[in-house]
Amino acid sequence: MSFKAFDLANDVASLVSSINEVVSISSSIYSNDSNTKFFTNIASASAGSDLGGYWQTTFDASPTSSLSTALLDMTYGYATGSAFNLLITSTSSQNEKIKIYRQFASVLLGDPDSTFTINSTSQTECFFISIKRSLQKDEIKKGATLLILNQNSSQVSASDEGASVQFKQTVGGDYAPLKYNGTGSEIGQIWYNAGVIILSDNLAYPASVTWSGTKTLLESQSSSSINQNVDGLRRHIEKINFHNQTNLYSTVFFCRAGNSEFNYSSNPSFVDSNKRIRVTSGSNILTTRSYITTVGLYDANDNLLACAKVNKPITKSPDNEAIFRIRLDY
Amino acid sequence: MGFIDNSGELFIDAVLTDEGRERLARNDGSFSVVRFRFGDDEIDYRFWNELTGSDSKDRKILDTPIYEAFTNETVALRYPLVTIRNSRLQFLPVMIAKPTAITLKEQTDSVGGGVDVTVSQEIARAQTILPAEIIDVNYSVEMDNDLVFIAGELPVSVTPFGTGRYVLPAAPGRQTSAGGTECKFSVRVQTLTVETFDVLVGATVVKPRTITTTIVVTGQQSGMVARIPVSIVEFAVS
């Protein structure tokens, strides 16, 4: 016989493992406009494209290049109860900012009317950086996120140091605070499953910091479009470092070749023209042997569903046994 | 105190075959791995060198480079290893096909006609019988489903590449001189078009043109294989 059935209780196991990649995005990629795609506000497009869209997408090259890859979506929003929720100018994207905030609050906090609490304070105005799925993979690895922020004349770092054991679990997935230099006060949050970084405007940056153009951050929040707010954000983040994570769900099949099994081959070269077995005929090695190069996994109807190869021929003879652990990833 | 030899245990990544991916995509529970077998497709046993020392007789075999895994299930594992409890056999059973090659005529061997084929388990040495564990109960027959088919049978599966696979029971009441079984079936030609010959043979080739293909018969218990070349002759009106 050539097939051997698995003992499903003892020969098949499931396991979960993960693969991490280190991602480092520097400001040279996103600080200027050439790698950024701007979206027109669909609802207000007829009123003029200068109203801006809901978000900006940062690419690793020109968005018009077929070789470029989208990295991040950046946007800004405030809650209904924000002090900035006043129609100051016709270009302040008031409705869009509220929609954005409520959308993130709904997904991450489970309630669009909720507000994000950072440093024990309800933060009604926030910047949101969404990492693209192709970059984030399945989730962000906990405890490996670092942002370098440019303030007026200095830089500060914000990281989730220690988050691998101190993260919090909520309806929106796991998250941890981003703290000044890893251990200081909280200035933002990193949501690992959603791949979202939230920065509180007044905690991450002083209100007087020069934002986009000649405006201060405070002035920008009062009267600028989302696009203009995000323009400033892109120029005030020096670096974004994190590790992405791909979760592998695997089934391991233990293919056991006992000492008396699989010692002959149907390979045409196994026998000579007289059908004599080459490895035993005329030899002082009287017992048969074969050389395993391939493992096939089959269903009950003998359909080959998966195939694995070894990196060198494995000798199989009656005086040895072999166990092949075949891993099938999903 | 020495170290335990761990060379017998390996960790290998498997790839899904086209058939496996298709069954997974069906989402109907038809993807279910329940058995396995080993193969040695790359190995050429003619490199077994009887004239050297015991430790180096298989040196060239062990140096054989191994291909990466194929995803086409028809070529991914062609030569399975076989379990026979007696480890000191000197002759191996063989599959004998009669006829050894088939010629089918497009006109007469499609709807009716056809060629009857018998594949039987034999052993090269006279007065030797087959080990009971490799007497085949069922046979797997694979052929190009776009060109030929088995009369009166339906393939259990047809791969995306068009390979039809039939599972046929051994002919009841038949026993070969070696104590093995036989498989009988009748091969016919599918309905072909001029374009089929144009593509597979060439539009400028003198008629009648001939398409060649191969039928592979595998004993499900023994893993032994018989390959039957098939020629399909075009029906050409002059």
Coordinates of C-alpha atoms in Angstrom, one line a residue:
Chain A
M1 CA 0.0 0.0 0.0
S2 CA 1.1 3.5 -0.6
F3 CA -1.3 5.6 1.5
K4 CA -1.3 5.8 5.3
A5 CA -4.2 7.3 7.1
F6 CA -3.7 10.0 9.7
D7 CA -4.7 9.2 13.3
L8 CA -6.6 12.5 13.5
A9 CA -6.4 12.6 17.3
N10 CA -2.6 12.2 17.4
D11 CA -1.2 13.1 14.0
V12 CA -2.9 16.5 13.4
A13 CA -2.4 19.6 15.5
S14 CA -3.4 23.3 15.1
L15 CA -1.1 26.1 16.1
V16 CA -0.9 29.9 15.8
S17 CA 2.2 31.8 15.2
S18 CA 3.1 35.3 14.1
I19 CA 5.5 37.1 11.8
N20 CA 6.6 40.6 12.4
E21 CA 8.1 43.2 10.1
V22 CA 9.8 46.4 11.2
V23 CA 8.3 49.4 9.6
S24 CA 9.9 52.8 9.7
I25 CA 8.3 55.7 7.9
S26 CA 10.3 59.0 7.9
S27 CA 9.0 62.5 7.3
S28 CA 10.8 62.6 4.0
I29 CA 8.1 60.3 2.7
Y30 CA 5.1 62.2 3.8
S31 CA 6.1 65.7 4.8
N32 CA 5.7 67.2 1.4
D33 CA 2.7 67.1 -0.9
S34 CA 4.2 65.1 -3.7
N35 CA 3.5 61.7 -2.2
T36 CA 0.0 62.7 -0.9
K37 CA -3.3 62.1 -2.5
F38 CA -6.0 64.7 -1.7
F39 CA -9.6 63.8 -1.8
T40 CA -12.4 66.2 -2.8
N41 CA -15.3 66.4 -0.4
I42 CA -17.9 64.5 -2.2
A43 CA -20.8 66.2 -0.5
S44 CA -19.6 69.6 -1.2
A45 CA -17.6 69.2 -4.4
S46 CA -20.0 71.4 -6.3
A47 CA -19.3 74.2 -3.9
G48 CA -15.6 74.1 -4.6
S49 CA -12.8 71.6 -4.2
D50 CA -11.0 73.9 -1.7
L51 CA -13.2 72.6 1.0
G52 CA -11.0 69.5 1.1
G53 CA -11.9 65.9 1.7
Y54 CA -12.3 63.7 4.7
W55 CA -8.7 62.5 4.7
Q56 CA -5.4 62.5 2.9
T57 CA -3.5 59.3 1.9
T58 CA 0.2 59.2 2.0
F59 CA 2.1 57.0 -0.5
D60 CA 5.7 55.9 -0.7
A61 CA 6.0 57.7 -4.1
S62 CA 3.7 59.7 -6.3
P63 CA 0.1 58.6 -6.0
T64 CA -0.1 58.6 -9.8
S65 CA 2.7 56.1 -10.1
S66 CA 1.7 52.5 -10.7
L67 CA 4.7 51.5 -8.5
S68 CA 3.6 53.5 -5.4
T69 CA 2.0 51.9 -2.4
A70 CA -0.5 53.6 0.0
L71 CA 0.9 53.8 3.5
L72 CA -1.3 55.9 5.8
D73 CA -4.6 57.8 5.9
M74 CA -4.5 60.9 8.0
T75 CA -7.4 62.9 9.1
Y76 CA -8.7 65.2 11.9
G77 CA -12.0 65.4 13.7
Y78 CA -13.8 66.8 16.7
A79 CA -16.7 65.8 18.8
T80 CA -20.1 67.5 18.8
G81 CA -19.2 69.0 22.1
S82 CA -15.9 70.5 21.0
A83 CA -15.3 74.1 21.6
F84 CA -14.3 74.3 17.9
N85 CA -17.7 73.1 16.7
L86 CA -18.6 76.5 15.5
L87 CA -19.1 77.6 11.9
I88 CA -16.3 80.1 11.8
T89 CA -15.7 80.1 8.1
S90 CA -17.3 78.4 5.1
T91 CA -14.1 76.4 4.6
S92 CA -13.7 74.9 8.1
S93 CA -15.1 71.5 7.2
Q94 CA -17.2 71.6 10.3
N95 CA -19.6 68.7 9.4
E96 CA -16.8 66.6 8.0
K97 CA -14.7 66.9 11.2
I98 CA -17.7 65.8 13.3
K99 CA -18.4 62.9 11.0
I100 CA -14.8 61.7 11.3
Y101 CA -14.7 61.9 15.0
R102 CA -18.0 60.2 15.4
Q103 CA -17.0 57.5 13.0
F104 CA -13.8 56.6 14.9
A105 CA -15.6 56.8 18.2
S106 CA -18.3 54.5 16.9
V107 CA -15.8 51.9 15.7
L108 CA -13.2 52.1 18.5
L109 CA -15.3 53.0 21.5
G110 CA -18.6 51.4 20.4
D111 CA -20.6 54.7 20.6
P112 CA -20.4 57.7 18.2
D113 CA -21.3 60.0 21.1
S114 CA -18.3 58.8 23.2
T115 CA -15.1 60.8 23.4
F116 CA -11.5 59.5 23.6
T117 CA -10.0 59.7 27.0
I118 CA -6.3 60.5 26.9
N119 CA -4.3 61.3 30.0
S120 CA -7.5 61.0 32.1
T121 CA -9.1 63.8 30.1
S122 CA -11.8 63.7 27.5
Q123 CA -10.2 64.7 24.3
T124 CA -12.8 66.2 22.0
E125 CA -10.3 67.0 19.2
C126 CA -8.0 64.4 17.7
F127 CA -5.8 63.6 14.8
F128 CA -6.3 60.1 13.4
I129 CA -3.6 58.2 11.5
S130 CA -5.0 55.0 9.9
I131 CA -2.3 52.5 8.8
K132 CA -3.2 50.8 5.5
R133 CA -4.1 47.1 5.8
S134 CA -1.3 46.2 3.4
L135 CA 1.2 47.8 5.8
Q136 CA -0.4 46.9 9.0
K137 CA -1.1 43.2 8.0
D138 CA -3.2 41.6 10.7
E139 CA -2.4 44.0 13.5
I140 CA 0.2 46.2 15.0
K141 CA 2.6 44.5 17.4
K142 CA 2.2 45.7 20.9
G143 CA 5.0 47.6 22.6
A144 CA 6.9 48.5 19.4
T145 CA 5.4 51.8 18.3
L146 CA 7.4 55.0 18.4
L147 CA 6.5 58.4 17.0
I148 CA 8.9 61.4 16.9
L149 CA 7.0 64.6 16.9
N150 CA 8.3 68.0 15.9
Q151 CA 7.2 70.8 18.1
N152 CA 8.3 74.4 17.8
S153 CA 12.0 74.0 18.2
S154 CA 12.3 70.6 19.8
Q155 CA 11.4 67.0 19.2
V156 CA 9.6 64.6 21.6
S157 CA 9.0 61.0 21.3
A158 CA 5.8 59.1 22.0
S159 CA 5.8 55.3 22.4
D160 CA 3.8 52.4 23.8
E161 CA 6.6 51.0 25.8
G162 CA 5.4 48.2 28.0
A163 CA 2.2 47.8 26.2
S164 CA 2.9 44.1 25.4
V165 CA 1.7 43.3 29.0
Q166 CA -0.2 46.5 29.8
F167 CA -2.6 46.9 26.8
K168 CA -6.3 47.3 27.3
Q169 CA -9.0 45.3 25.7
T170 CA -12.2 47.0 24.5
V171 CA -15.0 46.6 22.0
G172 CA -12.8 48.3 19.4
G173 CA -9.9 45.9 20.0
D174 CA -6.7 46.2 22.0
Y175 CA -5.1 49.6 22.6
A176 CA -2.5 51.3 24.7
P177 CA -1.6 54.9 25.4
L178 CA 1.3 56.6 23.7
K179 CA 3.4 58.3 26.3
Y180 CA 6.1 61.0 26.3
N181 CA 9.3 59.1 26.0
G182 CA 7.5 55.9 26.8
T183 CA 6.9 56.6 30.5
G184 CA 5.6 60.2 30.7
S185 CA 2.1 61.5 30.4
E186 CA -0.2 60.2 27.7
I187 CA -0.5 62.2 24.4
G188 CA -2.2 59.7 22.2
Q189 CA -3.3 56.1 21.7
I190 CA -2.4 53.2 19.5
W191 CA -5.2 50.8 18.5
Y192 CA -3.5 47.6 17.5
N193 CA -6.2 45.6 15.8
A194 CA -7.7 48.6 14.0
G195 CA -4.3 50.0 13.1
V196 CA -5.1 53.5 14.2
I197 CA -2.9 56.1 15.9
I198 CA -4.8 58.9 17.7
L199 CA -3.0 62.0 18.7
S200 CA -4.6 64.6 20.9
D201 CA -4.0 68.0 19.4
N202 CA -3.5 69.9 22.6
L203 CA -1.4 67.2 24.4
A204 CA 0.8 66.3 21.5
Y205 CA 1.5 69.8 20.3
P206 CA 1.4 73.2 22.1
A207 CA -1.5 75.3 20.8
S208 CA 0.9 78.0 19.7
V209 CA 3.0 75.8 17.5
T210 CA 3.3 77.0 13.9
W211 CA 1.0 74.7 12.0
S212 CA 0.3 75.0 8.3
G213 CA 1.5 78.2 6.7
T214 CA 1.6 81.0 9.2
K215 CA -1.3 79.9 11.4
T216 CA -0.8 78.4 14.8
L217 CA -2.4 75.0 15.6
L218 CA -5.1 76.8 17.6
E219 CA -5.9 79.1 14.6
S220 CA -5.8 76.1 12.3
Q221 CA -8.3 74.2 14.3
S222 CA -10.7 77.1 14.5
S223 CA -10.9 77.9 10.8
S224 CA -9.1 75.4 8.6
S225 CA -10.3 72.5 6.5
I226 CA -9.4 68.9 7.3
N227 CA -6.8 69.1 4.5
Q228 CA -5.1 72.1 6.1
N229 CA -5.1 70.5 9.5
V230 CA -3.6 67.3 8.1
D231 CA -1.0 69.3 6.1
G232 CA 0.3 70.6 9.4
L233 CA 0.2 67.1 11.0
R234 CA 2.4 65.7 8.2
R235 CA 4.9 68.4 8.7
H236 CA 5.0 67.8 12.5
I237 CA 5.7 64.1 12.6
E238 CA 9.4 63.3 12.1
K239 CA 9.0 59.5 12.1
I240 CA 6.6 56.7 12.6
N241 CA 8.0 53.4 13.7
F242 CA 6.1 50.2 14.4
H243 CA 6.1 46.5 13.8
N244 CA 3.3 45.0 11.8
Q245 CA 2.1 41.5 12.5
T246 CA 0.8 38.6 10.4
N247 CA -0.9 35.9 12.3
L248 CA -0.4 32.5 10.9
Y249 CA -3.0 29.8 11.6
S250 CA -1.4 26.5 10.8
T251 CA -2.3 22.8 10.8
V252 CA 0.6 20.5 11.5
F253 CA 0.4 17.0 10.1
F254 CA 2.7 14.5 11.6
C255 CA 3.5 12.0 8.8
R256 CA 5.1 9.0 10.5
A257 CA 6.9 6.4 8.5
G258 CA 7.4 3.3 10.7
N259 CA 10.4 1.0 10.2
S260 CA 8.5 -1.4 8.0
E261 CA 6.7 1.3 5.9
F262 CA 7.5 3.0 2.7
N263 CA 10.7 1.1 2.0
Y264 CA 9.8 0.3 -1.7
S265 CA 9.2 2.6 -4.5
S266 CA 7.0 2.8 -7.6
N267 CA 9.7 4.9 -9.3
P268 CA 10.5 3.2 -12.7
S269 CA 14.2 3.4 -11.9
F270 CA 13.8 1.5 -8.7
V271 CA 14.0 -1.7 -10.7
D272 CA 16.2 -2.7 -13.6
S273 CA 15.0 -4.0 -16.9
N274 CA 14.4 -7.4 -15.3
K275 CA 12.3 -5.9 -12.6
R276 CA 15.0 -6.6 -10.0
I277 CA 15.2 -4.1 -7.3
R278 CA 18.5 -2.2 -7.8
V279 CA 19.3 -1.5 -4.2
T280 CA 19.1 -5.2 -3.1
S281 CA 19.9 -7.3 -6.1
G282 CA 23.5 -8.5 -6.1
S283 CA 24.2 -6.4 -3.1
N284 CA 25.6 -7.2 0.3
I285 CA 22.8 -4.8 1.5
L286 CA 20.0 -7.3 1.6
T287 CA 17.2 -5.1 2.8
T288 CA 15.4 -2.6 0.7
R289 CA 15.5 1.2 1.0
S290 CA 14.0 4.2 -0.6
Y291 CA 14.6 8.0 -0.6
I292 CA 11.9 10.4 0.4
T293 CA 11.7 13.7 -1.4
T294 CA 8.0 14.5 -1.4
V295 CA 5.1 14.3 1.0
G296 CA 1.6 14.4 -0.3
L297 CA -1.5 15.1 1.7
Y298 CA -4.7 13.5 0.3
D299 CA -8.4 13.5 1.0
A300 CA -10.5 10.3 1.3
N301 CA -10.9 10.1 -2.5
D302 CA -7.1 10.2 -3.1
N303 CA -7.1 13.8 -4.4
L304 CA -3.8 15.4 -3.7
L305 CA -4.7 18.6 -1.7
A306 CA -1.2 19.7 -0.6
C307 CA 2.3 18.9 -1.3
A308 CA 5.6 19.4 0.6
K309 CA 9.2 18.8 -0.3
V310 CA 12.2 18.0 1.8
N311 CA 15.5 19.8 1.1
K312 CA 17.5 16.7 0.5
P313 CA 16.6 13.0 0.0
I314 CA 15.8 11.3 3.3
T315 CA 16.8 7.6 3.4
K316 CA 14.0 5.3 4.5
S317 CA 14.9 1.7 5.3
P318 CA 13.7 -1.0 7.6
D319 CA 16.3 0.0 10.2
N320 CA 15.0 3.6 10.6
E321 CA 11.9 5.6 11.2
A322 CA 11.0 9.1 10.2
I323 CA 8.6 11.8 11.3
F324 CA 7.8 14.7 9.0
R325 CA 6.0 17.6 10.5
I326 CA 4.2 19.1 7.6
R327 CA 2.8 22.6 8.2
L328 CA -0.1 24.0 6.2
D329 CA -0.6 27.7 6.7
Y330 CA -3.9 29.5 6.3
Chain B
M1 CA 26.8 11.6 27.2
G2 CA 26.0 12.2 23.6
F3 CA 23.3 14.1 21.9
I4 CA 20.0 12.5 20.7
D5 CA 19.9 12.2 16.9
N6 CA 17.1 14.5 15.8
S7 CA 17.7 14.2 12.1
G8 CA 14.7 12.0 11.7
E9 CA 12.3 14.8 12.5
L10 CA 11.8 17.6 10.0
F11 CA 9.5 20.6 9.8
I12 CA 8.3 21.3 6.3
D13 CA 6.0 23.9 4.8
A14 CA 3.4 22.5 2.4
V15 CA 1.7 24.3 -0.5
L16 CA -1.9 23.7 -1.6
T17 CA -2.3 22.2 -5.0
D18 CA -4.7 23.6 -7.5
E19 CA -7.2 20.9 -6.5
G20 CA -6.7 21.8 -2.8
R21 CA -7.3 25.5 -3.5
E22 CA -10.4 24.8 -5.5
R23 CA -11.8 22.6 -2.7
L24 CA -11.0 25.2 -0.1
A25 CA -12.7 27.8 -2.2
R26 CA -15.9 25.7 -2.5
N27 CA -16.4 26.1 1.3
D28 CA -18.4 22.9 1.3
G29 CA -16.3 20.8 3.6
S30 CA -14.6 18.9 0.7
F31 CA -11.2 20.1 1.8
S32 CA -10.3 17.4 4.3
V33 CA -6.8 15.9 4.7
V34 CA -7.1 12.3 6.0
R35 CA -4.1 10.4 4.6
F36 CA -0.7 10.9 3.2
R37 CA 2.0 9.2 1.2
F38 CA 5.6 9.8 0.3
G39 CA 7.2 10.1 -3.1
D40 CA 10.6 10.0 -4.6
D41 CA 10.1 11.7 -8.0
E42 CA 13.5 13.2 -8.3
I43 CA 15.4 10.0 -7.4
D44 CA 17.2 8.0 -10.1
Y45 CA 18.0 4.7 -8.6
R46 CA 20.4 3.9 -11.4
F47 CA 22.9 6.0 -9.5
W48 CA 23.0 3.3 -6.8
N49 CA 26.7 2.3 -7.1
E50 CA 27.2 -1.3 -6.1
L51 CA 30.9 -1.1 -6.7
T52 CA 31.8 1.2 -3.8
G53 CA 31.9 0.8 -0.1
S54 CA 28.8 0.3 2.0
D55 CA 28.7 3.9 3.1
S56 CA 28.9 5.4 -0.3
K57 CA 26.7 3.3 -2.5
D58 CA 24.0 5.9 -2.4
R59 CA 26.2 9.0 -2.3
K60 CA 25.0 10.2 -5.7
I61 CA 21.4 9.5 -4.8
L62 CA 21.7 11.6 -1.6
D63 CA 23.2 14.4 -3.6
T64 CA 20.1 14.7 -5.8
P65 CA 18.8 18.2 -5.9
I66 CA 15.1 18.5 -4.9
Y67 CA 12.6 20.6 -6.8
E68 CA 10.3 23.0 -5.0
A69 CA 6.8 21.8 -4.6
F70 CA 4.5 21.7 -7.6
T71 CA 1.0 23.0 -7.3
N72 CA -0.3 20.9 -10.2
E73 CA -1.5 17.8 -8.5
T74 CA -1.0 15.6 -11.6
V75 CA 2.8 16.1 -11.4
A76 CA 3.3 17.0 -7.8
L77 CA 3.8 13.3 -6.7
R78 CA 4.1 10.8 -9.4
Y79 CA 6.0 7.9 -7.8
P80 CA 4.7 7.0 -4.4
L81 CA 6.7 4.9 -2.0
V82 CA 5.1 1.6 -1.2
T83 CA 4.8 -0.4 2.0
I84 CA 5.6 -4.1 1.8
R85 CA 6.3 -5.8 5.1
N86 CA 8.8 -8.2 3.7
S87 CA 11.9 -6.1 3.5
R88 CA 14.0 -8.5 1.5
L89 CA 12.2 -8.7 -1.8
Q90 CA 14.4 -8.9 -4.8
F91 CA 11.7 -8.4 -7.4
L92 CA 9.0 -5.9 -7.4
P93 CA 5.5 -6.4 -8.8
V94 CA 4.7 -4.6 -12.0
M95 CA 1.7 -3.3 -13.8
I96 CA 1.3 -4.9 -17.2
A97 CA -1.0 -3.1 -19.7
K98 CA -2.5 -4.8 -22.6
P99 CA -2.3 -3.4 -25.2
T100 CA 0.9 -1.6 -24.3
A101 CA -0.1 1.3 -26.6
I102 CA -3.5 2.4 -28.1
T103 CA -4.5 3.9 -31.4
L104 CA -7.9 5.5 -31.5
K105 CA -9.6 6.8 -34.6
E106 CA -11.5 10.0 -34.3
Q107 CA -14.4 8.8 -36.5
T108 CA -15.0 5.3 -35.2
D109 CA -13.8 5.3 -31.7
S110 CA -15.9 8.1 -30.2
V111 CA -19.6 7.3 -29.9
G112 CA -19.1 3.6 -30.5
G113 CA -16.0 1.4 -30.8
G114 CA -13.1 2.2 -28.6
V115 CA -10.3 0.1 -27.4
D116 CA -10.5 -2.3 -24.5
V117 CA -7.6 -2.1 -22.0
T118 CA -6.6 -4.6 -19.3
V119 CA -4.0 -3.6 -16.7
S120 CA -2.9 -6.5 -14.5
Q121 CA -0.6 -7.0 -11.5
E122 CA 2.2 -9.3 -12.3
I123 CA 5.6 -10.1 -10.9
A124 CA 8.7 -10.7 -13.0
R125 CA 9.9 -13.8 -11.2
A126 CA 7.9 -17.0 -12.0
Q127 CA 6.2 -18.9 -9.2
T128 CA 6.3 -15.9 -7.0
I129 CA 3.1 -14.4 -5.7
L130 CA 2.4 -10.8 -4.7
P131 CA 2.5 -9.8 -1.1
A132 CA -1.1 -9.6 0.1
E133 CA -0.8 -6.0 1.2
I134 CA -0.2 -4.7 -2.3
I135 CA -3.0 -6.5 -4.1
D136 CA -5.0 -3.7 -5.6
V137 CA -8.7 -3.5 -4.8
N138 CA -9.2 -0.2 -6.7
Y139 CA -7.4 1.4 -9.6
S140 CA -7.0 5.1 -10.3
V141 CA -7.1 5.9 -14.0
E142 CA -6.0 9.4 -15.2
M143 CA -6.3 10.8 -18.7
D144 CA -6.8 14.0 -20.6
N145 CA -10.5 14.5 -20.3
D146 CA -10.6 16.9 -23.3
L147 CA -9.4 14.1 -25.5
V148 CA -10.4 10.7 -24.2
F149 CA -12.8 9.1 -21.8
I150 CA -13.8 5.7 -20.3
A151 CA -17.0 4.4 -21.8
G152 CA -19.7 3.9 -19.2
E153 CA -17.9 5.6 -16.4
L154 CA -17.8 9.1 -15.0
P155 CA -14.7 10.7 -13.7
V156 CA -14.7 11.3 -10.0
S157 CA -12.8 14.6 -10.6
V158 CA -11.6 16.8 -13.4
T159 CA -8.8 19.2 -12.5
P160 CA -8.7 22.8 -13.8
F161 CA -6.1 21.5 -16.3
G162 CA -8.5 19.0 -17.7
T163 CA -7.1 15.8 -16.2
G164 CA -10.0 13.4 -15.6
R165 CA -9.6 10.8 -12.8
Y166 CA -11.6 7.6 -12.6
V167 CA -11.6 5.2 -9.8
L168 CA -12.3 1.7 -11.0
P169 CA -12.7 -1.5 -8.9
A170 CA -10.6 -4.5 -9.8
A171 CA -12.4 -6.9 -12.2
P172 CA -14.4 -9.3 -10.0
G173 CA -13.3 -13.0 -10.1
R174 CA -10.1 -12.3 -12.0
Q175 CA -6.8 -13.2 -10.6
T176 CA -3.4 -13.0 -12.3
S177 CA -0.8 -15.8 -12.1
A178 CA 1.0 -13.8 -9.5
G179 CA -2.2 -13.6 -7.4
G180 CA -2.9 -10.0 -8.3
T181 CA -6.0 -8.3 -9.7
E182 CA -6.9 -6.8 -13.0
C183 CA -8.5 -3.6 -14.1
K184 CA -10.5 -3.5 -17.4
F185 CA -11.9 -0.5 -19.2
S186 CA -12.8 0.8 -22.7
V187 CA -11.2 4.0 -23.9
R188 CA -13.0 6.2 -26.4
V189 CA -12.3 9.6 -28.1
Q190 CA -14.1 12.7 -27.1
T191 CA -15.8 14.8 -29.8
L192 CA -12.9 16.7 -31.2
T193 CA -12.8 19.6 -33.7
V194 CA -10.4 20.5 -36.5
E195 CA -9.3 23.3 -34.2
T196 CA -8.2 20.8 -31.6
F197 CA -5.8 19.2 -34.1
D198 CA -4.7 22.6 -35.3
V199 CA -3.7 23.6 -31.8
L200 CA -2.2 20.3 -30.6
V201 CA -0.6 19.1 -33.8
G202 CA -0.4 22.1 -36.2
A203 CA -2.6 23.5 -38.8
T204 CA -0.1 22.9 -41.6
V205 CA 0.7 19.3 -40.8
V206 CA -0.4 16.8 -43.5
K207 CA -3.7 15.1 -42.7
P208 CA -4.7 12.8 -41.1
R209 CA -2.9 14.2 -38.1
T210 CA -2.3 12.4 -34.9
I211 CA -2.6 13.6 -31.3
T212 CA -0.6 11.8 -28.7
T213 CA -1.5 11.6 -25.0
T214 CA -1.0 9.2 -22.1
I215 CA -3.2 7.2 -19.8
V216 CA -1.8 6.6 -16.3
V217 CA -3.2 3.7 -14.3
T218 CA -2.2 3.5 -10.6
G219 CA -3.0 0.7 -8.3
Q220 CA -4.4 2.4 -5.2
Q221 CA -3.0 -0.2 -2.8
S222 CA 0.3 -0.9 -4.5
G223 CA 1.0 2.5 -5.9
M224 CA 2.4 0.7 -9.0
V225 CA 1.9 2.6 -12.2
A226 CA 1.3 1.7 -15.8
R227 CA 1.6 4.3 -18.5
I228 CA -0.2 3.7 -21.8
P229 CA 0.6 5.9 -24.8
V230 CA -2.5 6.9 -26.8
S231 CA -2.5 8.0 -30.4
I232 CA -5.7 9.7 -31.8
V233 CA -5.9 9.7 -35.5
E234 CA -7.8 12.5 -37.2
F235 CA -10.8 11.7 -39.4
A236 CA -9.8 13.7 -42.5
V237 CA -12.0 13.8 -45.6
S238 CA -9.8 14.2 -48.7

